[in-house]
Amino acid sequence: MTNKKTAAKDADASTTTAEVGAPAAPVVNWDDSQMQTTYANVVNASSTREEVTLLFGSNQTWNPAAGKEFDVRLEERIILNPHAAKRLFVLMGAVLSQYESRFGEIKLDGLAAAAAAGGQKAKGGDA
C-alpha cells in the first residue's frame, strides 16, 4: 500500500533534472492553411539598424557563359527584425550542418571573394 510520501517521491523521480526549475516550453500550433510555396535559387540580403531584408528570386538566364549579366526575377521579400534574423541565422546554420553531415560539404564558388568584398566595404564604412 502506498502512502502520500511514497507517491510524491515517485512523482519527483519521474521528473528529469532538465525539467526542474525550467519553465514549460510553449506548444506551437503551426497553421499552414494559408501557406504558399515559392522556389528560389537566388538570395540576397541587406540590413539597416531596425531590420534585415531578404530577397528571394529565380535566375532567368539560360546561358550564363554567354555574358556577365544575369536576369533574376525577384519573387519574395522577407523583412525581419534583428532578433528574428539572428534566430534564422542560428537555425539555418544547424540545418546546413546536418545536411552536410549527411550529404557532404556544400562548396560555393566565389563565396570567399564575396565575403572579402563585404568585409572591405564594412571596414571602409558606408556613406
Short mmCIF file of the N, C-alpha and C atoms (twelve columns), coordinates in Angstrom:
data_MODEL
# 
_entry.id   MODEL 
# 
loop_
_atom_site.group_PDB 
_atom_site.id 
_atom_site.type_symbol 
_atom_site.label_atom_id 
_atom_site.label_alt_id 
_atom_site.label_comp_id 
_atom_site.label_asym_id 
_atom_site.label_seq_id 
_atom_site.Cartn_x 
_atom_site.Cartn_y 
_atom_site.Cartn_z 
_atom_site.pdbx_PDB_model_num 
ATOM 1   N N  . MET A 1   0.844  -1.171 0.000   1 
ATOM 2   C CA . MET A 1   0.000  0.000  0.000   1 
ATOM 3   C C  . MET A 1   0.896  1.243  0.000   1 
ATOM 4   N N  . THR A 2   0.626  2.207  -0.908  1 
ATOM 5   C CA . THR A 2   1.454  3.400  -0.982  1 
ATOM 6   C C  . THR A 2   0.816  4.518  -0.187  1 
ATOM 7   N N  . ASN A 3   1.695  5.320  0.419   1 
ATOM 8   C CA . ASN A 3   1.174  6.475  1.133   1 
ATOM 9   C C  . ASN A 3   1.485  7.727  0.337   1 
ATOM 10  N N  . LYS A 4   1.099  8.901  0.822   1 
ATOM 11  C CA . LYS A 4   1.287  10.153 0.102   1 
ATOM 12  C C  . LYS A 4   2.762  10.462 -0.093  1 
ATOM 13  N N  . LYS A 5   3.611  10.162 0.890   1 
ATOM 14  C CA . LYS A 5   5.040  10.448 0.767   1 
ATOM 15  C C  . LYS A 5   5.662  9.608  -0.336  1 
ATOM 16  N N  . THR A 6   5.305  8.342  -0.437  1 
ATOM 17  C CA . THR A 6   5.851  7.467  -1.472  1 
ATOM 18  C C  . THR A 6   5.388  7.926  -2.848  1 
ATOM 19  N N  . ALA A 7   4.124  8.317  -2.987  1 
ATOM 20  C CA . ALA A 7   3.601  8.780  -4.274  1 
ATOM 21  C C  . ALA A 7   4.312  10.054 -4.705  1 
ATOM 22  N N  . ALA A 8   4.548  10.972 -3.775  1 
ATOM 23  C CA . ALA A 8   5.250  12.211 -4.107  1 
ATOM 24  C C  . ALA A 8   6.682  11.918 -4.507  1 
ATOM 25  N N  . LYS A 9   7.334  10.985 -3.820  1 
ATOM 26  C CA . LYS A 9   8.719  10.619 -4.148  1 
ATOM 27  C C  . LYS A 9   8.785  9.997  -5.536  1 
ATOM 28  N N  . ASP A 10  7.811  9.149  -5.886  1 
ATOM 29  C CA . ASP A 10  7.769  8.538  -7.209  1 
ATOM 30  C C  . ASP A 10  7.559  9.598  -8.281  1 
ATOM 31  N N  . ALA A 11  6.706  10.576 -8.026  1 
ATOM 32  C CA . ALA A 11  6.467  11.641 -8.994  1 
ATOM 33  C C  . ALA A 11  7.733  12.468 -9.184  1 
ATOM 34  N N  . ASP A 12  8.465  12.746 -8.104  1 
ATOM 35  C CA . ASP A 12  9.718  13.500 -8.212  1 
ATOM 36  C C  . ASP A 12  10.761 12.719 -8.988  1 
ATOM 37  N N  . ALA A 13  10.801 11.426 -8.829  1 
ATOM 38  C CA . ALA A 13  11.778 10.600 -9.532  1 
ATOM 39  C C  . ALA A 13  11.522 10.595 -11.032 1 
ATOM 40  N N  . SER A 14  10.277 10.773 -11.440 1 
ATOM 41  C CA . SER A 14  9.965  10.762 -12.869 1 
ATOM 42  C C  . SER A 14  10.285 12.101 -13.528 1 
ATOM 43  N N  . THR A 15  10.529 13.156 -12.747 1 
ATOM 44  C CA . THR A 15  10.881 14.466 -13.293 1 
ATOM 45  C C  . THR A 15  12.369 14.501 -13.577 1 
ATOM 46  N N  . THR A 16  12.735 14.880 -14.804 1 
ATOM 47  C CA . THR A 16  14.153 14.940 -15.147 1 
ATOM 48  C C  . THR A 16  14.771 16.205 -14.609 1 
ATOM 49  N N  . THR A 17  16.089 16.233 -14.492 1 
ATOM 50  C CA . THR A 17  16.780 17.421 -13.991 1 
ATOM 51  C C  . THR A 17  16.602 18.593 -14.940 1 
ATOM 52  N N  . ALA A 18  16.394 18.345 -16.234 1 
ATOM 53  C CA . ALA A 18  16.181 19.430 -17.189 1 
ATOM 54  C C  . ALA A 18  14.853 20.136 -16.925 1 
ATOM 55  N N  . GLU A 19  13.892 19.411 -16.378 1 
ATOM 56  C CA . GLU A 19  12.577 19.989 -16.145 1 
ATOM 57  C C  . GLU A 19  12.521 20.792 -14.855 1 
ATOM 58  N N  . VAL A 20  13.388 20.495 -13.903 1 
ATOM 59  C CA . VAL A 20  13.351 21.147 -12.605 1 
ATOM 60  C C  . VAL A 20  13.753 22.602 -12.745 1 
ATOM 61  N N  . GLY A 21  12.906 23.491 -12.309 1 
ATOM 62  C CA . GLY A 21  13.201 24.914 -12.316 1 
ATOM 63  C C  . GLY A 21  13.092 25.585 -13.674 1 
ATOM 64  N N  . ALA A 22  12.849 24.836 -14.720 1 
ATOM 65  C CA . ALA A 22  12.748 25.411 -16.063 1 
ATOM 66  C C  . ALA A 22  11.274 25.634 -16.397 1 
ATOM 67  N N  . PRO A 23  10.966 26.759 -17.029 1 
ATOM 68  C CA . PRO A 23  9.563  26.969 -17.420 1 
ATOM 69  C C  . PRO A 23  9.168  25.967 -18.503 1 
ATOM 70  N N  . ALA A 24  7.903  25.635 -18.515 1 
ATOM 71  C CA . ALA A 24  7.408  24.699 -19.518 1 
ATOM 72  C C  . ALA A 24  7.527  25.329 -20.903 1 
ATOM 73  N N  . ALA A 25  7.986  24.548 -21.872 1 
ATOM 74  C CA . ALA A 25  8.108  25.039 -23.248 1 
ATOM 75  C C  . ALA A 25  6.715  25.252 -23.822 1 
ATOM 76  N N  . PRO A 26  6.525  26.379 -24.521 1 
ATOM 77  C CA . PRO A 26  5.197  26.608 -25.106 1 
ATOM 78  C C  . PRO A 26  4.930  25.629 -26.244 1 
ATOM 79  N N  . VAL A 27  3.684  25.337 -26.454 1 
ATOM 80  C CA . VAL A 27  3.277  24.482 -27.556 1 
ATOM 81  C C  . VAL A 27  2.968  25.395 -28.742 1 
ATOM 82  N N  . VAL A 28  3.599  25.135 -29.877 1 
ATOM 83  C CA . VAL A 28  3.373  25.939 -31.078 1 
ATOM 84  C C  . VAL A 28  2.476  25.148 -32.017 1 
ATOM 85  N N  . ASN A 29  1.372  25.730 -32.378 1 
ATOM 86  C CA . ASN A 29  0.464  25.123 -33.349 1 
ATOM 87  C C  . ASN A 29  0.693  25.809 -34.684 1 
ATOM 88  N N  . TRP A 30  1.282  25.101 -35.646 1 
ATOM 89  C CA . TRP A 30  1.606  25.653 -36.963 1 
ATOM 90  C C  . TRP A 30  0.366  25.592 -37.842 1 
ATOM 91  N N  . ASP A 31  -0.105 26.742 -38.294 1 
ATOM 92  C CA . ASP A 31  -1.269 26.817 -39.184 1 
ATOM 93  C C  . ASP A 31  -0.759 27.018 -40.611 1 
ATOM 94  N N  . ASP A 32  -0.790 25.968 -41.418 1 
ATOM 95  C CA . ASP A 32  -0.302 26.048 -42.797 1 
ATOM 96  C C  . ASP A 32  -1.440 26.175 -43.818 1 
ATOM 97  N N  . SER A 33  -2.624 26.532 -43.360 1 
ATOM 98  C CA . SER A 33  -3.767 26.607 -44.269 1 
ATOM 99  C C  . SER A 33  -3.623 27.726 -45.307 1 
ATOM 100 N N  . GLN A 34  -2.850 28.773 -45.021 1 
ATOM 101 C CA . GLN A 34  -2.650 29.885 -45.950 1 
ATOM 102 C C  . GLN A 34  -1.251 29.884 -46.569 1 
ATOM 103 N N  . MET A 35  -0.482 28.846 -46.312 1 
ATOM 104 C CA . MET A 35  0.904  28.804 -46.755 1 
ATOM 105 C C  . MET A 35  1.012  28.671 -48.276 1 
ATOM 106 N N  . GLN A 36  1.996  29.371 -48.830 1 
ATOM 107 C CA . GLN A 36  2.325  29.258 -50.237 1 
ATOM 108 C C  . GLN A 36  3.776  28.798 -50.345 1 
ATOM 109 N N  . THR A 37  4.114  28.143 -51.434 1 
ATOM 110 C CA . THR A 37  5.479  27.678 -51.650 1 
ATOM 111 C C  . THR A 37  6.064  28.392 -52.852 1 
ATOM 112 N N  . THR A 38  7.268  28.903 -52.692 1 
ATOM 113 C CA . THR A 38  7.984  29.572 -53.764 1 
ATOM 114 C C  . THR A 38  9.380  28.980 -53.838 1 
ATOM 115 N N  . TYR A 39  9.841  28.660 -55.032 1 
ATOM 116 C CA . TYR A 39  11.197 28.156 -55.228 1 
ATOM 117 C C  . TYR A 39  12.119 29.331 -55.501 1 
ATOM 118 N N  . ALA A 40  13.302 29.317 -54.910 1 
ATOM 119 C CA . ALA A 40  14.297 30.359 -55.171 1 
ATOM 120 C C  . ALA A 40  15.665 29.715 -55.329 1 
ATOM 121 N N  . ASN A 41  16.407 30.162 -56.336 1 
ATOM 122 C CA . ASN A 41  17.791 29.716 -56.470 1 
ATOM 123 C C  . ASN A 41  18.750 30.902 -56.380 1 
ATOM 124 N N  . VAL A 42  18.203 32.073 -56.023 1 
ATOM 125 C CA . VAL A 42  18.993 33.282 -55.804 1 
ATOM 126 C C  . VAL A 42  18.487 33.926 -54.524 1 
ATOM 127 N N  . VAL A 43  19.412 34.366 -53.682 1 
ATOM 128 C CA . VAL A 43  19.035 35.077 -52.465 1 
ATOM 129 C C  . VAL A 43  20.018 36.215 -52.234 1 
ATOM 130 N N  . ASN A 44  19.504 37.321 -51.735 1 
ATOM 131 C CA . ASN A 44  20.357 38.448 -51.395 1 
ATOM 132 C C  . ASN A 44  19.815 39.035 -50.097 1 
ATOM 133 N N  . ALA A 45  20.647 39.786 -49.394 1 
ATOM 134 C CA . ALA A 45  20.234 40.344 -48.119 1 
ATOM 135 C C  . ALA A 45  20.823 41.731 -47.948 1 
ATOM 136 N N  . SER A 46  20.104 42.559 -47.212 1 
ATOM 137 C CA . SER A 46  20.595 43.880 -46.821 1 
ATOM 138 C C  . SER A 46  20.050 44.164 -45.432 1 
ATOM 139 N N  . SER A 47  20.591 45.196 -44.798 1 
ATOM 140 C CA . SER A 47  20.108 45.493 -43.450 1 
ATOM 141 C C  . SER A 47  20.230 46.968 -43.126 1 
ATOM 142 N N  . THR A 48  19.411 47.367 -42.183 1 
ATOM 143 C CA . THR A 48  19.507 48.665 -41.531 1 
ATOM 144 C C  . THR A 48  19.574 48.369 -40.035 1 
ATOM 145 N N  . ARG A 49  19.612 49.389 -39.238 1 
ATOM 146 C CA . ARG A 49  19.654 49.178 -37.785 1 
ATOM 147 C C  . ARG A 49  18.397 48.451 -37.304 1 
ATOM 148 N N  . GLU A 50  17.263 48.706 -37.930 1 
ATOM 149 C CA . GLU A 50  15.988 48.180 -37.453 1 
ATOM 150 C C  . GLU A 50  15.527 46.888 -38.109 1 
ATOM 151 N N  . GLU A 51  16.098 46.541 -39.295 1 
ATOM 152 C CA . GLU A 51  15.566 45.372 -39.997 1 
ATOM 153 C C  . GLU A 51  16.601 44.729 -40.908 1 
ATOM 154 N N  . VAL A 52  16.353 43.463 -41.200 1 
ATOM 155 C CA . VAL A 52  17.133 42.703 -42.170 1 
ATOM 156 C C  . VAL A 52  16.162 42.302 -43.272 1 
ATOM 157 N N  . THR A 53  16.548 42.596 -44.517 1 
ATOM 158 C CA . THR A 53  15.692 42.285 -45.655 1 
ATOM 159 C C  . THR A 53  16.324 41.175 -46.474 1 
ATOM 160 N N  . LEU A 54  15.549 40.145 -46.733 1 
ATOM 161 C CA . LEU A 54  15.977 39.035 -47.575 1 
ATOM 162 C C  . LEU A 54  15.190 39.083 -48.874 1 
ATOM 163 N N  . LEU A 55  15.893 38.999 -49.991 1 
ATOM 164 C CA . LEU A 55  15.264 38.975 -51.315 1 
ATOM 165 C C  . LEU A 55  15.484 37.599 -51.928 1 
ATOM 166 N N  . PHE A 56  14.411 36.973 -52.381 1 
ATOM 167 C CA . PHE A 56  14.473 35.655 -52.997 1 
ATOM 168 C C  . PHE A 56  13.986 35.752 -54.429 1 
ATOM 169 N N  . GLY A 57  14.652 35.031 -55.315 1 
ATOM 170 C CA . GLY A 57  14.253 35.065 -56.711 1 
ATOM 171 C C  . GLY A 57  14.747 33.869 -57.480 1 
ATOM 172 N N  . SER A 58  14.524 33.931 -58.797 1 
ATOM 173 C CA . SER A 58  14.928 32.850 -59.696 1 
ATOM 174 C C  . SER A 58  15.790 33.414 -60.805 1 
ATOM 175 N N  . ASN A 59  16.892 32.750 -61.058 1 
ATOM 176 C CA . ASN A 59  17.777 33.126 -62.157 1 
ATOM 177 C C  . ASN A 59  17.076 32.778 -63.464 1 
ATOM 178 N N  . GLN A 60  16.898 33.774 -64.332 1 
ATOM 179 C CA . GLN A 60  16.199 33.581 -65.598 1 
ATOM 180 C C  . GLN A 60  17.159 33.463 -66.786 1 
ATOM 181 N N  . THR A 61  18.462 33.491 -66.515 1 
ATOM 182 C CA . THR A 61  19.460 33.445 -67.581 1 
ATOM 183 C C  . THR A 61  19.709 31.992 -67.977 1 
ATOM 184 N N  . TRP A 62  19.475 31.687 -69.252 1 
ATOM 185 C CA . TRP A 62  19.627 30.317 -69.718 1 
ATOM 186 C C  . TRP A 62  21.069 29.980 -70.062 1 
ATOM 187 N N  . ASN A 63  21.858 30.947 -70.496 1 
ATOM 188 C CA . ASN A 63  23.234 30.674 -70.901 1 
ATOM 189 C C  . ASN A 63  24.167 31.659 -70.183 1 
ATOM 190 N N  . PRO A 64  24.513 31.361 -68.918 1 
ATOM 191 C CA . PRO A 64  25.332 32.306 -68.159 1 
ATOM 192 C C  . PRO A 64  26.743 32.477 -68.719 1 
ATOM 193 N N  . ALA A 65  27.227 31.516 -69.502 1 
ATOM 194 C CA . ALA A 65  28.571 31.625 -70.080 1 
ATOM 195 C C  . ALA A 65  28.618 32.663 -71.198 1 
ATOM 196 N N  . ALA A 66  27.467 33.031 -71.752 1 
ATOM 197 C CA . ALA A 66  27.419 33.955 -72.883 1 
ATOM 198 C C  . ALA A 66  27.720 35.403 -72.485 1 
ATOM 199 N N  . GLY A 67  27.520 35.754 -71.244 1 
ATOM 200 C CA . GLY A 67  27.758 37.137 -70.840 1 
ATOM 201 C C  . GLY A 67  27.969 37.248 -69.350 1 
ATOM 202 N N  . LYS A 68  28.172 38.475 -68.906 1 
ATOM 203 C CA . LYS A 68  28.401 38.703 -67.486 1 
ATOM 204 C C  . LYS A 68  27.182 39.273 -66.797 1 
ATOM 205 N N  . GLU A 69  26.041 39.269 -67.461 1 
ATOM 206 C CA . GLU A 69  24.805 39.762 -66.870 1 
ATOM 207 C C  . GLU A 69  23.861 38.597 -66.626 1 
ATOM 208 N N  . PHE A 70  23.140 38.703 -65.521 1 
ATOM 209 C CA . PHE A 70  22.153 37.702 -65.178 1 
ATOM 210 C C  . PHE A 70  20.819 38.396 -64.968 1 
ATOM 211 N N  . ASP A 71  19.768 37.769 -65.430 1 
ATOM 212 C CA . ASP A 71  18.422 38.272 -65.193 1 
ATOM 213 C C  . ASP A 71  17.810 37.461 -64.059 1 
ATOM 214 N N  . VAL A 72  17.471 38.146 -62.977 1 
ATOM 215 C CA . VAL A 72  16.889 37.486 -61.817 1 
ATOM 216 C C  . VAL A 72  15.509 38.067 -61.571 1 
ATOM 217 N N  . ARG A 73  14.521 37.203 -61.534 1 
ATOM 218 C CA . ARG A 73  13.155 37.628 -61.229 1 
ATOM 219 C C  . ARG A 73  12.987 37.549 -59.708 1 
ATOM 220 N N  . LEU A 74  12.889 38.722 -59.060 1 
ATOM 221 C CA . LEU A 74  12.657 38.747 -57.621 1 
ATOM 222 C C  . LEU A 74  11.202 38.413 -57.352 1 
ATOM 223 N N  . GLU A 75  10.994 37.461 -56.458 1 
ATOM 224 C CA . GLU A 75  9.646  36.967 -56.215 1 
ATOM 225 C C  . GLU A 75  9.163  37.186 -54.795 1 
ATOM 226 N N  . GLU A 76  10.068 37.205 -53.852 1 
ATOM 227 C CA . GLU A 76  9.670  37.357 -52.448 1 
ATOM 228 C C  . GLU A 76  10.640 38.280 -51.732 1 
ATOM 229 N N  . ARG A 77  10.109 39.122 -50.862 1 
ATOM 230 C CA . ARG A 77  10.924 39.942 -49.974 1 
ATOM 231 C C  . ARG A 77  10.435 39.664 -48.565 1 
ATOM 232 N N  . ILE A 78  11.340 39.249 -47.714 1 
ATOM 233 C CA . ILE A 78  11.023 38.964 -46.319 1 
ATOM 234 C C  . ILE A 78  11.784 39.979 -45.472 1 
ATOM 235 N N  . ILE A 79  11.073 40.697 -44.613 1 
ATOM 236 C CA . ILE A 79  11.693 41.684 -43.743 1 
ATOM 237 C C  . ILE A 79  11.590 41.168 -42.310 1 
ATOM 238 N N  . LEU A 80  12.741 41.083 -41.643 1 
ATOM 239 C CA . LEU A 80  12.815 40.561 -40.281 1 
ATOM 240 C C  . LEU A 80  13.377 41.613 -39.342 1 
ATOM 241 N N  . ASN A 81  12.984 41.541 -38.071 1 
ATOM 242 C CA . ASN A 81  13.683 42.364 -37.100 1 
ATOM 243 C C  . ASN A 81  15.008 41.652 -36.788 1 
ATOM 244 N N  . PRO A 82  15.986 42.338 -36.213 1 
ATOM 245 C CA . PRO A 82  17.302 41.714 -35.996 1 
ATOM 246 C C  . PRO A 82  17.257 40.449 -35.142 1 
ATOM 247 N N  . HIS A 83  16.347 40.380 -34.181 1 
ATOM 248 C CA . HIS A 83  16.260 39.192 -33.334 1 
ATOM 249 C C  . HIS A 83  15.774 37.976 -34.128 1 
ATOM 250 N N  . ALA A 84  14.766 38.173 -34.964 1 
ATOM 251 C CA . ALA A 84  14.282 37.080 -35.804 1 
ATOM 252 C C  . ALA A 84  15.343 36.678 -36.822 1 
ATOM 253 N N  . ALA A 85  16.085 37.657 -37.350 1 
ATOM 254 C CA . ALA A 85  17.158 37.350 -38.301 1 
ATOM 255 C C  . ALA A 85  18.243 36.515 -37.631 1 
ATOM 256 N N  . LYS A 86  18.578 36.820 -36.390 1 
ATOM 257 C CA . LYS A 86  19.597 36.057 -35.669 1 
ATOM 258 C C  . LYS A 86  19.108 34.628 -35.416 1 
ATOM 259 N N  . ARG A 87  17.834 34.477 -35.066 1 
ATOM 260 C CA . ARG A 87  17.286 33.122 -34.869 1 
ATOM 261 C C  . ARG A 87  17.322 32.348 -36.180 1 
ATOM 262 N N  . LEU A 88  17.010 33.013 -37.302 1 
ATOM 263 C CA . LEU A 88  17.081 32.371 -38.613 1 
ATOM 264 C C  . LEU A 88  18.515 31.955 -38.923 1 
ATOM 265 N N  . PHE A 89  19.474 32.825 -38.625 1 
ATOM 266 C CA . PHE A 89  20.894 32.539 -38.833 1 
ATOM 267 C C  . PHE A 89  21.309 31.270 -38.077 1 
ATOM 268 N N  . VAL A 90  20.938 31.179 -36.812 1 
ATOM 269 C CA . VAL A 90  21.284 30.011 -35.997 1 
ATOM 270 C C  . VAL A 90  20.588 28.760 -36.532 1 
ATOM 271 N N  . LEU A 91  19.316 28.890 -36.856 1 
ATOM 272 C CA . LEU A 91  18.545 27.759 -37.376 1 
ATOM 273 C C  . LEU A 91  19.123 27.259 -38.699 1 
ATOM 274 N N  . MET A 92  19.420 28.168 -39.620 1 
ATOM 275 C CA . MET A 92  19.974 27.769 -40.914 1 
ATOM 276 C C  . MET A 92  21.356 27.125 -40.753 1 
ATOM 277 N N  . GLY A 93  22.162 27.638 -39.822 1 
ATOM 278 C CA . GLY A 93  23.458 27.013 -39.560 1 
ATOM 279 C C  . GLY A 93  23.311 25.571 -39.104 1 
ATOM 280 N N  . ALA A 94  22.344 25.325 -38.221 1 
ATOM 281 C CA . ALA A 94  22.109 23.963 -37.734 1 
ATOM 282 C C  . ALA A 94  21.590 23.058 -38.847 1 
ATOM 283 N N  . VAL A 95  20.648 23.562 -39.650 1 
ATOM 284 C CA . VAL A 95  20.080 22.767 -40.745 1 
ATOM 285 C C  . VAL A 95  21.173 22.421 -41.763 1 
ATOM 286 N N  . LEU A 96  22.000 23.393 -42.130 1 
ATOM 287 C CA . LEU A 96  23.053 23.144 -43.116 1 
ATOM 288 C C  . LEU A 96  24.137 22.236 -42.561 1 
ATOM 289 N N  . SER A 97  24.432 22.341 -41.285 1 
ATOM 290 C CA . SER A 97  25.396 21.434 -40.663 1 
ATOM 291 C C  . SER A 97  24.899 19.987 -40.728 1 
ATOM 292 N N  . GLN A 98  23.622 19.793 -40.415 1 
ATOM 293 C CA . GLN A 98  23.033 18.455 -40.511 1 
ATOM 294 C C  . GLN A 98  23.049 17.960 -41.950 1 
ATOM 295 N N  . TYR A 99  22.701 18.833 -42.897 1 
ATOM 296 C CA . TYR A 99  22.694 18.465 -44.316 1 
ATOM 297 C C  . TYR A 99  24.088 18.005 -44.744 1 
ATOM 298 N N  . GLU A 100 25.118 18.801 -44.406 1 
ATOM 299 C CA . GLU A 100 26.479 18.468 -44.825 1 
ATOM 300 C C  . GLU A 100 26.996 17.204 -44.142 1 
ATOM 301 N N  . SER A 101 26.558 16.932 -42.931 1 
ATOM 302 C CA . SER A 101 26.992 15.690 -42.284 1 
ATOM 303 C C  . SER A 101 26.378 14.471 -42.970 1 
ATOM 304 N N  . ARG A 102 25.207 14.637 -43.560 1 
ATOM 305 C CA . ARG A 102 24.565 13.536 -44.275 1 
ATOM 306 C C  . ARG A 102 25.014 13.415 -45.719 1 
ATOM 307 N N  . PHE A 103 25.186 14.556 -46.414 1 
ATOM 308 C CA . PHE A 103 25.387 14.528 -47.861 1 
ATOM 309 C C  . PHE A 103 26.724 15.084 -48.331 1 
ATOM 310 N N  . GLY A 104 27.529 15.625 -47.442 1 
ATOM 311 C CA . GLY A 104 28.817 16.186 -47.826 1 
ATOM 312 C C  . GLY A 104 28.802 17.700 -47.870 1 
ATOM 313 N N  . GLU A 105 29.989 18.274 -47.905 1 
ATOM 314 C CA . GLU A 105 30.152 19.718 -47.866 1 
ATOM 315 C C  . GLU A 105 29.557 20.391 -49.105 1 
ATOM 316 N N  . ILE A 106 28.920 21.512 -48.888 1 
ATOM 317 C CA . ILE A 106 28.403 22.338 -49.974 1 
ATOM 318 C C  . ILE A 106 29.492 23.356 -50.296 1 
ATOM 319 N N  . LYS A 107 29.970 23.348 -51.519 1 
ATOM 320 C CA . LYS A 107 31.006 24.288 -51.939 1 
ATOM 321 C C  . LYS A 107 30.367 25.356 -52.811 1 
ATOM 322 N N  . LEU A 108 30.645 26.603 -52.495 1 
ATOM 323 C CA . LEU A 108 30.102 27.720 -53.250 1 
ATOM 324 C C  . LEU A 108 31.238 28.467 -53.920 1 
ATOM 325 N N  . ASP A 109 31.198 28.556 -55.242 1 
ATOM 326 C CA . ASP A 109 32.192 29.318 -55.988 1 
ATOM 327 C C  . ASP A 109 32.021 30.798 -55.686 1 
ATOM 328 N N  . GLY A 110 33.132 31.478 -55.472 1 
ATOM 329 C CA . GLY A 110 33.090 32.926 -55.284 1 
ATOM 330 C C  . GLY A 110 32.666 33.370 -53.905 1 
ATOM 331 N N  . LEU A 111 32.388 32.446 -52.998 1 
ATOM 332 C CA . LEU A 111 31.925 32.842 -51.676 1 
ATOM 333 C C  . LEU A 111 33.013 33.582 -50.904 1 
ATOM 334 N N  . ALA A 112 34.250 33.124 -50.990 1 
ATOM 335 C CA . ALA A 112 35.341 33.783 -50.277 1 
ATOM 336 C C  . ALA A 112 35.549 35.199 -50.801 1 
ATOM 337 N N  . ALA A 113 35.461 35.377 -52.120 1 
ATOM 338 C CA . ALA A 113 35.623 36.709 -52.712 1 
ATOM 339 C C  . ALA A 113 34.491 37.631 -52.285 1 
ATOM 340 N N  . ALA A 114 33.278 37.107 -52.252 1 
ATOM 341 C CA . ALA A 114 32.129 37.921 -51.839 1 
ATOM 342 C C  . ALA A 114 32.250 38.308 -50.367 1 
ATOM 343 N N  . ALA A 115 32.693 37.370 -49.533 1 
ATOM 344 C CA . ALA A 115 32.854 37.660 -48.101 1 
ATOM 345 C C  . ALA A 115 33.951 38.700 -47.900 1 
ATOM 346 N N  . ALA A 116 35.027 38.557 -48.656 1 
ATOM 347 C CA . ALA A 116 36.135 39.526 -48.544 1 
ATOM 348 C C  . ALA A 116 35.678 40.909 -48.988 1 
ATOM 349 N N  . ALA A 117 34.928 40.986 -50.067 1 
ATOM 350 C CA . ALA A 117 34.417 42.268 -50.558 1 
ATOM 351 C C  . ALA A 117 33.475 42.884 -49.542 1 
ATOM 352 N N  . GLY A 118 32.648 42.063 -48.941 1 
ATOM 353 C CA . GLY A 118 31.731 42.564 -47.909 1 
ATOM 354 C C  . GLY A 118 32.479 43.069 -46.700 1 
ATOM 355 N N  . GLY A 119 33.560 42.373 -46.318 1 
ATOM 356 C CA . GLY A 119 34.378 42.801 -45.190 1 
ATOM 357 C C  . GLY A 119 35.079 44.106 -45.456 1 
ATOM 358 N N  . GLN A 120 35.560 44.292 -46.705 1 
ATOM 359 C CA . GLN A 120 36.243 45.539 -47.062 1 
ATOM 360 C C  . GLN A 120 35.251 46.692 -47.035 1 
ATOM 361 N N  . LYS A 121 34.040 46.453 -47.512 1 
ATOM 362 C CA . LYS A 121 33.031 47.502 -47.528 1 
ATOM 363 C C  . LYS A 121 32.679 47.894 -46.100 1 
ATOM 364 N N  . ALA A 122 32.542 46.870 -45.225 1 
ATOM 365 C CA . ALA A 122 32.193 47.156 -43.845 1 
ATOM 366 C C  . ALA A 122 33.315 47.935 -43.161 1 
ATOM 367 N N  . LYS A 123 34.568 47.596 -43.442 1 
ATOM 368 C CA . LYS A 123 35.698 48.293 -42.830 1 
ATOM 369 C C  . LYS A 123 35.791 49.724 -43.328 1 
ATOM 370 N N  . GLY A 124 35.485 49.907 -44.625 1 
ATOM 371 C CA . GLY A 124 35.564 51.235 -45.211 1 
ATOM 372 C C  . GLY A 124 34.415 52.130 -44.782 1 
ATOM 373 N N  . GLY A 125 33.328 51.520 -44.345 1 
ATOM 374 C CA . GLY A 125 32.177 52.292 -43.895 1 
ATOM 375 C C  . GLY A 125 31.248 52.652 -45.035 1 
ATOM 376 N N  . ASP A 126 30.031 52.895 -44.691 1 
ATOM 377 C CA . ASP A 126 29.007 53.305 -45.664 1 
ATOM 378 C C  . ASP A 126 28.776 54.794 -45.541 1 
ATOM 379 N N  . ALA A 127 28.472 55.434 -46.643 1 
ATOM 380 C CA . ALA A 127 28.192 56.876 -46.616 1 
ATOM 381 C C  . ALA A 127 26.757 57.139 -46.261 1 
# 
